mmCIF file of C-alpha atoms in Angstrom:
data_model
loop_
_atom_site.group_PDB
_atom_site.id
_atom_site.type_symbol
_atom_site.label_atom_id
_atom_site.label_comp_id
_atom_site.label_asym_id
_atom_site.label_seq_id
_atom_site.Cartn_x
_atom_site.Cartn_y
_atom_site.Cartn_z
ATOM 1 C CA MET V 1 0.000 0.000 0.000
ATOM 2 C CA THR V 2 1.349 3.422 -0.961
ATOM 3 C CA ASP V 3 2.177 5.768 1.891
ATOM 4 C CA PRO V 4 -0.222 8.741 1.540
ATOM 5 C CA GLN V 5 2.601 11.061 2.554
ATOM 6 C CA THR V 6 4.738 9.931 -0.382
ATOM 7 C CA THR V 7 2.020 9.563 -3.025
ATOM 8 C CA THR V 8 3.104 11.047 -6.350
ATOM 9 C CA ILE V 9 1.203 14.187 -7.308
ATOM 10 C CA PRO V 10 0.798 14.568 -11.075
ATOM 11 C CA THR V 11 2.318 17.810 -12.330
ATOM 12 C CA ARG V 12 2.125 17.327 -16.096
ATOM 13 C CA TRP V 13 0.495 20.095 -18.132
ATOM 14 C CA HIS V 14 -2.723 18.145 -18.759
ATOM 15 C CA SER V 15 -3.214 17.710 -15.003
ATOM 16 C CA ARG V 16 -3.153 21.475 -14.591
ATOM 17 C CA PHE V 17 -5.217 22.333 -17.674
ATOM 18 C CA ASP V 18 -8.760 21.008 -17.544
ATOM 19 C CA PRO V 19 -10.760 21.745 -20.712
ATOM 20 C CA ARG V 20 -14.060 20.555 -19.231
ATOM 21 C CA PRO V 21 -15.188 23.904 -17.730
ATOM 22 C CA GLY V 22 -14.565 25.591 -21.069
ATOM 23 C CA LEU V 23 -16.446 22.874 -22.945
ATOM 24 C CA ARG V 24 -19.362 23.217 -20.530
ATOM 25 C CA ARG V 25 -19.449 26.969 -21.146
ATOM 26 C CA VAL V 26 -19.506 26.393 -24.889
ATOM 27 C CA ARG V 27 -22.280 23.814 -24.533
ATOM 28 C CA ASP V 28 -24.376 26.064 -22.304
ATOM 29 C CA SER V 29 -23.919 28.997 -24.692
ATOM 30 C CA ALA V 30 -24.651 27.053 -27.891
ATOM 31 C CA ILE V 31 -28.157 28.484 -28.391
ATOM 32 C CA ALA V 32 -27.016 32.020 -27.551
ATOM 33 C CA ILE V 33 -24.167 31.746 -30.044
ATOM 34 C CA THR V 34 -26.590 30.456 -32.676
ATOM 35 C CA GLN V 35 -28.954 33.364 -31.978
ATOM 36 C CA ILE V 36 -26.178 35.927 -32.395
ATOM 37 C CA VAL V 37 -24.769 34.386 -35.578
ATOM 38 C CA VAL V 38 -28.172 34.094 -37.249
ATOM 39 C CA ALA V 39 -29.377 37.555 -36.203
ATOM 40 C CA ALA V 40 -26.151 39.355 -37.131
ATOM 41 C CA SER V 41 -25.868 37.582 -40.495
ATOM 42 C CA CYS V 42 -29.502 38.151 -41.444
ATOM 43 C CA ALA V 43 -29.498 41.814 -40.385
ATOM 44 C CA TYR V 44 -26.258 42.494 -42.279
ATOM 45 C CA TRP V 45 -27.533 40.679 -45.394
ATOM 46 C CA PHE V 46 -30.856 42.532 -45.382
ATOM 47 C CA ALA V 47 -29.281 45.962 -44.954
ATOM 48 C CA SER V 48 -26.562 45.243 -47.512
ATOM 49 C CA GLU V 49 -28.291 43.211 -50.211
ATOM 50 C CA VAL V 50 -31.927 44.292 -49.924
ATOM 51 C CA LEU V 51 -31.520 47.959 -48.965
ATOM 52 C CA GLY V 52 -28.167 48.446 -50.654
ATOM 53 C CA HIS V 53 -26.371 50.046 -47.693
ATOM 54 C CA PRO V 54 -22.608 50.058 -48.366
ATOM 55 C CA THR V 55 -21.324 49.243 -44.840
ATOM 56 C CA PRO V 56 -24.194 48.168 -42.562
ATOM 57 C CA LEU V 57 -21.902 47.665 -39.583
ATOM 58 C CA LEU V 58 -24.496 48.688 -37.000
ATOM 59 C CA ALA V 59 -27.035 46.186 -38.339
ATOM 60 C CA ALA V 60 -24.687 43.452 -37.095
ATOM 61 C CA THR V 61 -23.260 45.082 -33.969
ATOM 62 C CA VAL V 62 -26.681 45.960 -32.557
ATOM 63 C CA THR V 63 -27.739 42.311 -32.705
ATOM 64 C CA VAL V 64 -24.548 41.116 -30.993
ATOM 65 C CA SER V 65 -24.725 43.742 -28.246
ATOM 66 C CA SER V 66 -28.442 43.312 -27.555
ATOM 67 C CA LEU V 67 -28.482 39.504 -27.472
ATOM 68 C CA GLY V 68 -25.116 38.849 -25.825
ATOM 69 C CA LEU V 69 -24.207 35.790 -23.765
ATOM 70 C CA VAL V 70 -25.698 37.047 -20.513
ATOM 71 C CA ARG V 71 -27.865 34.963 -18.203
ATOM 72 C CA ASP V 72 -30.836 37.327 -18.487
ATOM 73 C CA ALA V 73 -32.229 36.746 -21.994
ATOM 74 C CA ARG V 74 -35.661 38.269 -21.383
ATOM 75 C CA PRO V 75 -37.124 39.979 -24.464
ATOM 76 C CA ILE V 76 -37.662 43.153 -22.408
ATOM 77 C CA ARG V 77 -33.923 43.276 -21.631
ATOM 78 C CA VAL V 78 -33.100 42.808 -25.319
ATOM 79 C CA VAL V 79 -35.523 45.579 -26.279
ATOM 80 C CA GLU V 80 -34.150 47.923 -23.592
ATOM 81 C CA THR V 81 -30.612 47.412 -24.893
ATOM 82 C CA ILE V 82 -31.750 48.024 -28.464
ATOM 83 C CA VAL V 83 -33.499 51.259 -27.478
ATOM 84 C CA GLY V 84 -30.348 52.415 -25.677
ATOM 85 C CA MET V 85 -28.229 51.805 -28.752
ATOM 86 C CA LEU V 86 -30.744 53.542 -31.039
ATOM 87 C CA VAL V 87 -30.671 56.573 -28.736
ATOM 88 C CA GLY V 88 -26.884 56.747 -29.108
ATOM 89 C CA ILE V 89 -27.089 56.379 -32.895
ATOM 90 C CA LEU V 90 -29.750 59.100 -33.181
ATOM 91 C CA VAL V 91 -27.783 61.545 -31.012
ATOM 92 C CA ALA V 92 -24.617 61.008 -33.060
ATOM 93 C CA GLU V 93 -26.473 61.324 -36.366
ATOM 94 C CA LEU V 94 -27.973 64.656 -35.318
ATOM 95 C CA LEU V 95 -24.599 65.990 -34.134
ATOM 96 C CA LEU V 96 -22.969 64.916 -37.388
ATOM 97 C CA ILE V 97 -25.494 67.028 -39.280
ATOM 98 C CA LEU V 98 -25.126 70.021 -36.947
ATOM 99 C CA ALA V 99 -21.395 69.973 -36.138
ATOM 100 C CA GLY V 100 -19.682 67.520 -38.464
ATOM 101 C CA SER V 101 -17.098 64.939 -37.411
ATOM 102 C CA GLY V 102 -13.943 65.315 -35.360
ATOM 103 C CA VAL V 103 -12.446 64.726 -31.945
ATOM 104 C CA TRP V 104 -14.454 67.293 -30.027
ATOM 105 C CA GLN V 105 -17.614 66.274 -31.892
ATOM 106 C CA LEU V 106 -17.026 62.669 -30.838
ATOM 107 C CA GLY V 107 -16.601 63.728 -27.200
ATOM 108 C CA LEU V 108 -19.728 65.857 -27.382
ATOM 109 C CA SER V 109 -21.770 63.037 -28.908
ATOM 110 C CA VAL V 110 -20.689 60.646 -26.142
ATOM 111 C CA ALA V 111 -21.554 63.203 -23.467
ATOM 112 C CA VAL V 112 -24.970 63.981 -24.950
ATOM 113 C CA ALA V 113 -25.729 60.274 -25.498
ATOM 114 C CA LEU V 114 -24.886 59.503 -21.855
ATOM 115 C CA ILE V 115 -26.951 62.425 -20.544
ATOM 116 C CA VAL V 116 -29.998 61.556 -22.663
ATOM 117 C CA ALA V 117 -29.728 57.847 -21.853
ATOM 118 C CA ARG V 118 -29.395 58.465 -18.103
ATOM 119 C CA PHE V 119 -32.450 60.711 -18.282
ATOM 120 C CA ILE V 120 -34.456 57.999 -20.042
ATOM 121 C CA SER V 121 -33.377 54.968 -18.007
ATOM 122 C CA PRO V 122 -31.836 54.359 -14.568
ATOM 123 C CA LYS V 123 -29.871 51.364 -15.873
ATOM 124 C CA ALA V 124 -26.173 51.965 -16.419
ATOM 125 C CA SER V 125 -26.037 49.390 -19.234
ATOM 126 C CA PHE V 126 -28.598 51.447 -21.171
ATOM 127 C CA ALA V 127 -26.357 54.519 -21.093
ATOM 128 C CA ILE V 128 -23.211 52.554 -21.959
ATOM 129 C CA ALA V 129 -24.924 50.978 -24.968
ATOM 130 C CA ALA V 130 -25.953 54.442 -26.181
ATOM 131 C CA ALA V 131 -22.417 55.842 -25.772
ATOM 132 C CA ILE V 132 -20.744 52.957 -27.613
ATOM 133 C CA GLN V 133 -23.037 53.285 -30.617
ATOM 134 C CA ALA V 134 -22.522 57.052 -30.667
ATOM 135 C CA ILE V 135 -18.757 56.476 -30.882
ATOM 136 C CA ILE V 136 -19.176 54.033 -33.779
ATOM 137 C CA VAL V 137 -21.340 56.500 -35.704
ATOM 138 C CA MET V 138 -18.934 59.398 -35.190
ATOM 139 C CA ALA V 139 -15.863 57.312 -36.012
ATOM 140 C CA LEU V 140 -17.343 55.796 -39.172
ATOM 141 C CA PRO V 141 -19.439 58.519 -40.801
ATOM 142 C CA VAL V 142 -21.241 57.902 -44.101
ATOM 143 C CA GLY V 143 -22.665 60.334 -46.604
ATOM 144 C CA VAL V 144 -26.405 59.666 -46.214
ATOM 145 C CA PRO V 145 -27.904 60.835 -42.888
ATOM 146 C CA PHE V 146 -29.768 58.363 -40.695
ATOM 147 C CA VAL V 147 -28.722 55.311 -42.719
ATOM 148 C CA ARG V 148 -27.053 53.887 -39.623
ATOM 149 C CA LEU V 149 -30.171 54.535 -37.566
ATOM 150 C CA LEU V 150 -32.061 52.343 -40.028
ATOM 151 C CA ASP V 151 -29.280 49.731 -39.816
ATOM 152 C CA GLY V 152 -29.568 49.754 -36.035
ATOM 153 C CA LEU V 153 -33.330 49.343 -36.251
ATOM 154 C CA ILE V 154 -32.909 46.393 -38.621
ATOM 155 C CA GLY V 155 -30.457 44.801 -36.198
ATOM 156 C CA GLY V 156 -32.858 45.340 -33.297
ATOM 157 C CA ILE V 157 -35.765 43.759 -35.166
ATOM 158 C CA ALA V 158 -33.563 40.784 -36.079
ATOM 159 C CA ALA V 159 -32.554 40.345 -32.432
ATOM 160 C CA VAL V 160 -36.168 40.346 -31.210
ATOM 161 C CA LEU V 161 -37.276 37.913 -33.929
ATOM 162 C CA VAL V 162 -34.432 35.518 -33.195
ATOM 163 C CA THR V 163 -35.262 35.626 -29.464
ATOM 164 C CA SER V 164 -38.720 34.275 -30.326
ATOM 165 C CA LEU V 165 -37.865 31.922 -33.193
ATOM 166 C CA ILE V 166 -34.607 30.437 -31.845
ATOM 167 C CA PRO V 167 -35.256 30.646 -28.098
ATOM 168 C CA ARG V 168 -32.703 29.659 -25.501
ATOM 169 C CA ASN V 169 -33.689 26.563 -23.542
ATOM 170 C CA PRO V 170 -35.319 28.097 -20.445
ATOM 171 C CA LEU V 171 -35.453 24.864 -18.444
ATOM 172 C CA ARG V 172 -31.767 23.996 -18.709
ATOM 173 C CA ALA V 173 -30.639 27.185 -16.988
ATOM 174 C CA THR V 174 -33.389 27.168 -14.364
ATOM 175 C CA LEU V 175 -32.803 23.532 -13.427
ATOM 176 C CA ARG V 176 -29.065 24.125 -13.117
ATOM 177 C CA ASP V 177 -29.544 27.229 -10.986
ATOM 178 C CA GLY V 178 -32.275 25.587 -8.899
ATOM 179 C CA ALA V 179 -30.059 22.605 -8.130
ATOM 180 C CA ALA V 180 -27.224 24.963 -7.157
ATOM 181 C CA ALA V 181 -29.538 26.911 -4.835
ATOM 182 C CA PHE V 182 -30.797 23.770 -3.080
ATOM 183 C CA ALA V 183 -27.247 22.428 -2.740
ATOM 184 C CA ALA V 184 -26.101 25.656 -1.093
ATOM 185 C CA VAL V 185 -29.085 25.661 1.290
ATOM 186 C CA GLN V 186 -28.444 22.014 2.189
ATOM 187 C CA ASP V 187 -24.803 22.819 2.894
ATOM 188 C CA ALA V 188 -25.728 25.638 5.279
ATOM 189 C CA ALA V 189 -28.323 23.439 7.008
ATOM 190 C CA ALA V 190 -25.851 20.554 7.407
ATOM 191 C CA THR V 191 -23.330 22.886 9.041
ATOM 192 C CA LEU V 192 -26.045 24.180 11.366
ATOM 193 C CA SER V 193 -27.052 20.637 12.329
ATOM 194 C CA GLN V 194 -23.442 19.729 13.123
ATOM 195 C CA ALA V 195 -23.042 22.864 15.233
ATOM 196 C CA LEU V 196 -26.133 22.066 17.286
ATOM 197 C CA ARG V 197 -25.118 18.435 17.737
ATOM 198 C CA ARG V 198 -21.674 19.417 19.035
ATOM 199 C CA GLY V 199 -22.516 22.642 20.827
ATOM 200 C CA ASP V 200 -19.923 24.305 18.617
ATOM 201 C CA ARG V 201 -20.283 28.082 18.484
ATOM 202 C CA MET V 202 -17.660 28.522 15.767
ATOM 203 C CA ARG V 203 -19.465 26.023 13.547
ATOM 204 C CA ALA V 204 -22.772 27.760 14.260
ATOM 205 C CA ALA V 205 -21.196 31.056 13.200
ATOM 206 C CA ARG V 206 -20.010 29.341 10.029
ATOM 207 C CA ALA V 207 -23.561 28.128 9.376
ATOM 208 C CA LEU V 208 -24.818 31.697 9.788
ATOM 209 C CA GLU V 209 -22.144 32.919 7.386
ATOM 210 C CA LYS V 210 -23.224 30.324 4.826
ATOM 211 C CA ALA V 211 -26.900 31.226 5.285
ATOM 212 C CA ARG V 212 -26.112 34.902 4.723
ATOM 213 C CA GLY V 213 -24.184 33.991 1.576
ATOM 214 C CA LEU V 214 -27.140 32.263 -0.082
ATOM 215 C CA GLN V 215 -28.530 35.397 -1.719
ATOM 216 C CA PRO V 216 -26.396 35.298 -4.901
ATOM 217 C CA VAL V 217 -27.403 31.736 -5.817
ATOM 218 C CA MET V 218 -31.047 32.559 -5.122
ATOM 219 C CA GLU V 219 -30.807 35.665 -7.290
ATOM 220 C CA ASN V 220 -29.274 33.624 -10.108
ATOM 221 C CA TRP V 221 -32.169 31.176 -9.982
ATOM 222 C CA GLY V 222 -34.749 33.959 -9.810
ATOM 223 C CA GLU V 223 -33.175 35.717 -12.793
ATOM 224 C CA SER V 224 -33.165 32.511 -14.841
ATOM 225 C CA LEU V 225 -36.824 31.904 -14.007
ATOM 226 C CA GLU V 226 -37.842 35.442 -14.967
ATOM 227 C CA SER V 227 -35.966 35.117 -18.241
ATOM 228 C CA GLY V 228 -37.424 31.685 -19.004
ATOM 229 C CA LEU V 229 -41.000 32.729 -18.251
ATOM 230 C CA ALA V 230 -40.659 35.851 -20.375
ATOM 231 C CA ILE V 231 -39.354 33.828 -23.321
ATOM 232 C CA SER V 232 -42.080 31.194 -22.924
ATOM 233 C CA ARG V 233 -44.755 33.887 -23.233
ATOM 234 C CA ILE V 234 -43.625 35.044 -26.682
ATOM 235 C CA SER V 235 -42.042 31.962 -28.222
ATOM 236 C CA PRO V 236 -44.326 29.241 -29.617
ATOM 237 C CA PHE V 237 -41.487 26.732 -29.213
ATOM 238 C CA THR V 238 -41.149 27.106 -25.435
ATOM 239 C CA ARG V 239 -44.782 27.642 -24.477
ATOM 240 C CA ARG V 240 -45.205 23.992 -23.520
ATOM 241 C CA ARG V 241 -42.516 24.437 -20.853
ATOM 242 C CA ARG V 242 -44.419 27.206 -19.133
ATOM 243 C CA PHE V 243 -46.095 24.849 -16.634
ATOM 244 C CA GLU V 244 -42.732 23.548 -15.426
ATOM 245 C CA LEU V 245 -41.331 27.063 -15.189
ATOM 246 C CA GLU V 246 -44.328 28.232 -13.157
ATOM 247 C CA ARG V 247 -43.963 25.195 -10.872
ATOM 248 C CA GLN V 248 -40.306 26.074 -10.387
ATOM 249 C CA SER V 249 -41.330 29.651 -9.594
ATOM 250 C CA ARG V 250 -43.526 28.356 -6.794
ATOM 251 C CA ILE V 251 -40.638 26.293 -5.413
ATOM 252 C CA TYR V 252 -38.276 29.247 -5.756
ATOM 253 C CA SER V 253 -40.602 31.584 -3.836
ATOM 254 C CA SER V 254 -40.920 29.073 -1.003
ATOM 255 C CA LEU V 255 -37.198 28.357 -0.855
ATOM 256 C CA ASP V 256 -36.508 32.097 -0.724
ATOM 257 C CA LEU V 257 -38.638 32.244 2.451
ATOM 258 C CA VAL V 258 -36.818 29.171 3.795
ATOM 259 C CA VAL V 259 -33.480 30.948 3.312
ATOM 260 C CA ARG V 260 -34.694 33.994 5.207
ATOM 261 C CA THR V 261 -35.905 31.865 8.116
ATOM 262 C CA LEU V 262 -32.728 29.780 8.083
ATOM 263 C CA ARG V 263 -30.738 32.932 8.800
ATOM 264 C CA VAL V 264 -32.934 33.599 11.848
ATOM 265 C CA VAL V 265 -32.477 30.025 13.092
ATOM 266 C CA ALA V 266 -28.712 30.216 12.572
ATOM 267 C CA ARG V 267 -28.501 33.491 14.517
ATOM 268 C CA ARG V 268 -30.355 31.889 17.436
ATOM 269 C CA ALA V 269 -28.080 28.863 17.266
ATOM 270 C CA VAL V 270 -25.014 31.116 17.505
ATOM 271 C CA TYR V 271 -26.463 32.828 20.571
ATOM 272 C CA LEU V 272 -27.452 29.576 22.281
ATOM 273 C CA SER V 273 -24.113 27.906 21.526
ATOM 274 C CA ASP V 274 -22.345 30.224 23.956
ATOM 275 C CA ASP V 275 -23.001 27.580 26.626
ATOM 276 C CA ALA V 276 -21.237 24.913 24.477
ATOM 277 C CA LEU V 277 -24.028 22.406 25.204
ATOM 278 C CA ALA V 278 -24.958 19.797 22.612
ATOM 279 C CA ARG V 279 -28.539 20.032 21.308
ATOM 280 C CA PRO V 280 -29.139 16.692 19.575
ATOM 281 C CA LEU V 281 -32.918 17.159 19.413
ATOM 282 C CA ALA V 282 -32.668 20.422 17.480
ATOM 283 C CA ALA V 283 -29.915 18.927 15.312
ATOM 284 C CA ASP V 284 -32.112 15.936 14.447
ATOM 285 C CA LEU V 285 -35.019 18.218 13.577
ATOM 286 C CA VAL V 286 -32.869 20.289 11.228
ATOM 287 C CA SER V 287 -31.584 17.108 9.577
ATOM 288 C CA ASP V 288 -35.093 15.669 9.189
ATOM 289 C CA ILE V 289 -36.470 18.900 7.744
ATOM 290 C CA PHE V 290 -33.735 19.296 5.171
ATOM 291 C CA ARG V 291 -33.890 15.630 4.284
ATOM 292 C CA GLY V 292 -37.373 16.498 3.095
ATOM 293 C CA ALA V 293 -35.935 19.558 1.331
ATOM 294 C CA ALA V 294 -33.615 17.234 -0.607
ATOM 295 C CA VAL V 295 -36.654 15.398 -1.974
ATOM 296 C CA VAL V 296 -38.229 18.738 -2.928
ATOM 297 C CA SER V 297 -35.007 19.482 -4.793
ATOM 298 C CA ALA V 298 -35.301 16.164 -6.646
ATOM 299 C CA SER V 299 -38.848 17.129 -7.671
ATOM 300 C CA LEU V 300 -37.403 19.889 -9.867
ATOM 301 C CA THR V 301 -36.576 17.231 -12.454
ATOM 302 C CA ASP V 302 -39.119 14.607 -11.411
ATOM 303 C CA ILE V 303 -42.545 15.817 -10.310
ATOM 304 C CA SER V 304 -43.512 12.259 -9.311
ATOM 305 C CA VAL V 305 -41.428 12.518 -6.106
ATOM 306 C CA GLU V 306 -43.489 15.443 -4.758
ATOM 307 C CA PRO V 307 -45.798 13.074 -2.767
ATOM 308 C CA GLU V 308 -42.726 11.587 -1.059
ATOM 309 C CA ALA V 309 -41.515 15.063 -0.136
ATOM 310 C CA ARG V 310 -44.933 15.957 1.260
ATOM 311 C CA ALA V 311 -45.083 12.745 3.296
ATOM 312 C CA GLN V 312 -41.672 13.350 4.870
ATOM 313 C CA LEU V 313 -42.422 16.970 5.692
ATOM 314 C CA PHE V 314 -45.894 16.232 7.058
ATOM 315 C CA ALA V 315 -44.329 13.643 9.387
ATOM 316 C CA VAL V 316 -41.909 16.237 10.767
ATOM 317 C CA ALA V 317 -44.554 18.966 10.971
ATOM 318 C CA ALA V 318 -46.958 16.846 13.004
ATOM 319 C CA HIS V 319 -44.516 16.647 15.937
ATOM 320 C CA LEU V 320 -43.059 20.146 15.731
ATOM 321 C CA ASP V 321 -44.377 21.392 19.069
ATOM 322 C CA PRO V 322 -41.573 22.594 21.373
ATOM 323 C CA ARG V 323 -43.714 22.137 24.478
ATOM 324 C CA THR V 324 -44.172 18.448 23.695
ATOM 325 C CA LEU V 325 -40.737 17.749 22.255
ATOM 326 C CA ALA V 326 -38.751 19.571 24.935
ATOM 327 C CA PRO V 327 -41.021 20.335 27.899
ATOM 328 C CA ASP V 328 -38.105 20.855 30.299
ATOM 329 C CA ALA V 329 -35.945 22.859 27.900
ATOM 330 C CA SER V 330 -35.153 26.521 28.366
ATOM 331 C CA LEU V 331 -37.215 29.186 26.656
ATOM 332 C CA GLY V 332 -34.333 29.804 24.252
ATOM 333 C CA ASP V 333 -34.234 26.149 23.196
ATOM 334 C CA GLN V 334 -37.993 26.026 22.768
ATOM 335 C CA ASN V 335 -37.872 29.177 20.659
ATOM 336 C CA LEU V 336 -35.166 27.607 18.514
ATOM 337 C CA ILE V 337 -37.421 24.621 17.815
ATOM 338 C CA ALA V 338 -40.397 26.906 17.194
ATOM 339 C CA SER V 339 -38.389 28.909 14.665
ATOM 340 C CA LEU V 340 -38.083 25.765 12.522
ATOM 341 C CA ARG V 341 -41.852 25.633 11.985
ATOM 342 C CA PRO V 342 -42.006 28.252 9.171
ATOM 343 C CA ILE V 343 -39.309 26.339 7.295
ATOM 344 C CA VAL V 344 -41.438 23.195 7.270
ATOM 345 C CA VAL V 345 -44.509 25.169 6.181
ATOM 346 C CA ASP V 346 -42.637 26.821 3.308
ATOM 347 C CA LEU V 347 -41.137 23.516 2.167
ATOM 348 C CA LEU V 348 -44.611 21.948 2.163
ATOM 349 C CA VAL V 349 -45.815 24.762 -0.082
ATOM 350 C CA ALA V 350 -42.796 24.132 -2.318
ATOM 351 C CA ALA V 351 -43.894 20.490 -2.511
ATOM 352 C CA GLY V 352 -47.317 21.514 -3.791
ATOM 353 C CA VAL V 353 -49.349 21.761 -0.575
ATOM 354 C CA ASN V 354 -51.943 24.507 -0.257
ATOM 355 C CA PRO V 355 -50.554 27.262 2.040
ATOM 356 C CA ASN V 356 -53.496 27.002 4.451
ATOM 357 C CA GLU V 357 -53.131 23.234 4.661
ATOM 358 C CA ALA V 358 -49.397 23.618 5.191
ATOM 359 C CA ARG V 359 -49.949 25.992 8.119
ATOM 360 C CA GLU V 360 -52.485 23.606 9.632
ATOM 361 C CA ALA V 361 -49.940 20.769 9.472
ATOM 362 C CA VAL V 362 -47.939 22.138 12.411
ATOM 363 C CA PRO V 363 -49.487 21.958 15.901
ATOM 364 C CA ARG V 364 -50.943 25.197 17.222
ATOM 365 C CA LEU V 365 -48.902 26.906 19.918
#
C-alpha cells in the first residue's frame, strides 16, 4: 500500500489544464451563439443586399450587443438594450449634421448620449450601450444621414425575432440554478445541524455565514426563471414548458422564504451555543427537515417525487411542538425549535401543498 505522505502528485500540463469547464461553457452557450450568428448575419444581409447600404456595420453590432451571452435573456432586456443603442445612434447622427465629425464632436456626442440615456433609463447598461453606438457612428461617418439609424433598427428587429424563433432553452438554466440553490441551502443546514449536535459556536457562526451567503445563488435562480417565463410567453417553441417554469417559480418563492428563516435560526443557534451544550434534538429536527428539502429538490426534475416530499415533511410537521418535544428545555431552546416551523410550512408549499393546509400541518402553539 502506498504511503499517503509519499504519493506522487501529477504535475504534467494536462493535469493542470482542464478543458471541461470551457467545454461546458460552450455547450451552455450554444443556443445564444446560434442566436447571435443568425441575427447578425440576417441583419447584415438585409441591410446590404436588400436595402443596398454600403457598410451596414451597425445592423450586425446591434444584434450582438443586444443579445449577448448574458444569463438574463428576457425579451424586455433585449428591447431595452436596443433602445439604448438607437438613442446613441440618433444623437450622433444629429450631431454629425449640426457639427460635423472630429475629436471634439465625438466627445460631445458621447456626453450627450450619456446624458440623454441616463435621463431615459436608470440602468447603467442602457447609457453605456448608447455611448458605444454614438462612438461608432462618429468614427465611421457615411454620406447619407440616418442610414445607420435604419441599420440599427434592422439589427434590433432581427434580435427580437431571433429571441422568439430560436429561443434559448429556459429549463436547462433554471434547473441548473435551482439545483445549485438547493445544494447551497443544504450545505448551510448541514453545518447548522453539526453545530447544534456538538454545541460548537464557531461552527454555528459558520452556518450563519453560509446562510447569509445564499442570496447570490437565489438571485441567479430567480433571474433565470424570470428570463425563461418571459421567453415562454412570446415563443411558440417554449410555451409547452411554461407549466414547469411556473412550478419552479412556486418552489423558488418558497425556498426564498426558507433561506430567510434559516438565517434567523442560525442566529439563534449562535447565541445559544455560547453555553457549548450539545442540542441533539434540534440537530435531528434540522436534519429531518432538510432531508425532506432534498426530496423537494429532486422534484425539480421529477414531479412524481413530490408526494414523497410531502409525506416526509408532514411527518416532521406533526410533531413540531416545542412544548411536547422539549417540555423541560429553556425558553431559548424552545424558541429555537419553534423557529423551525415556518421552514417546514414553506417547504410543504414548495412540494405543492396549499398554504393554508401547510400551516395547519404544524401543531398550534
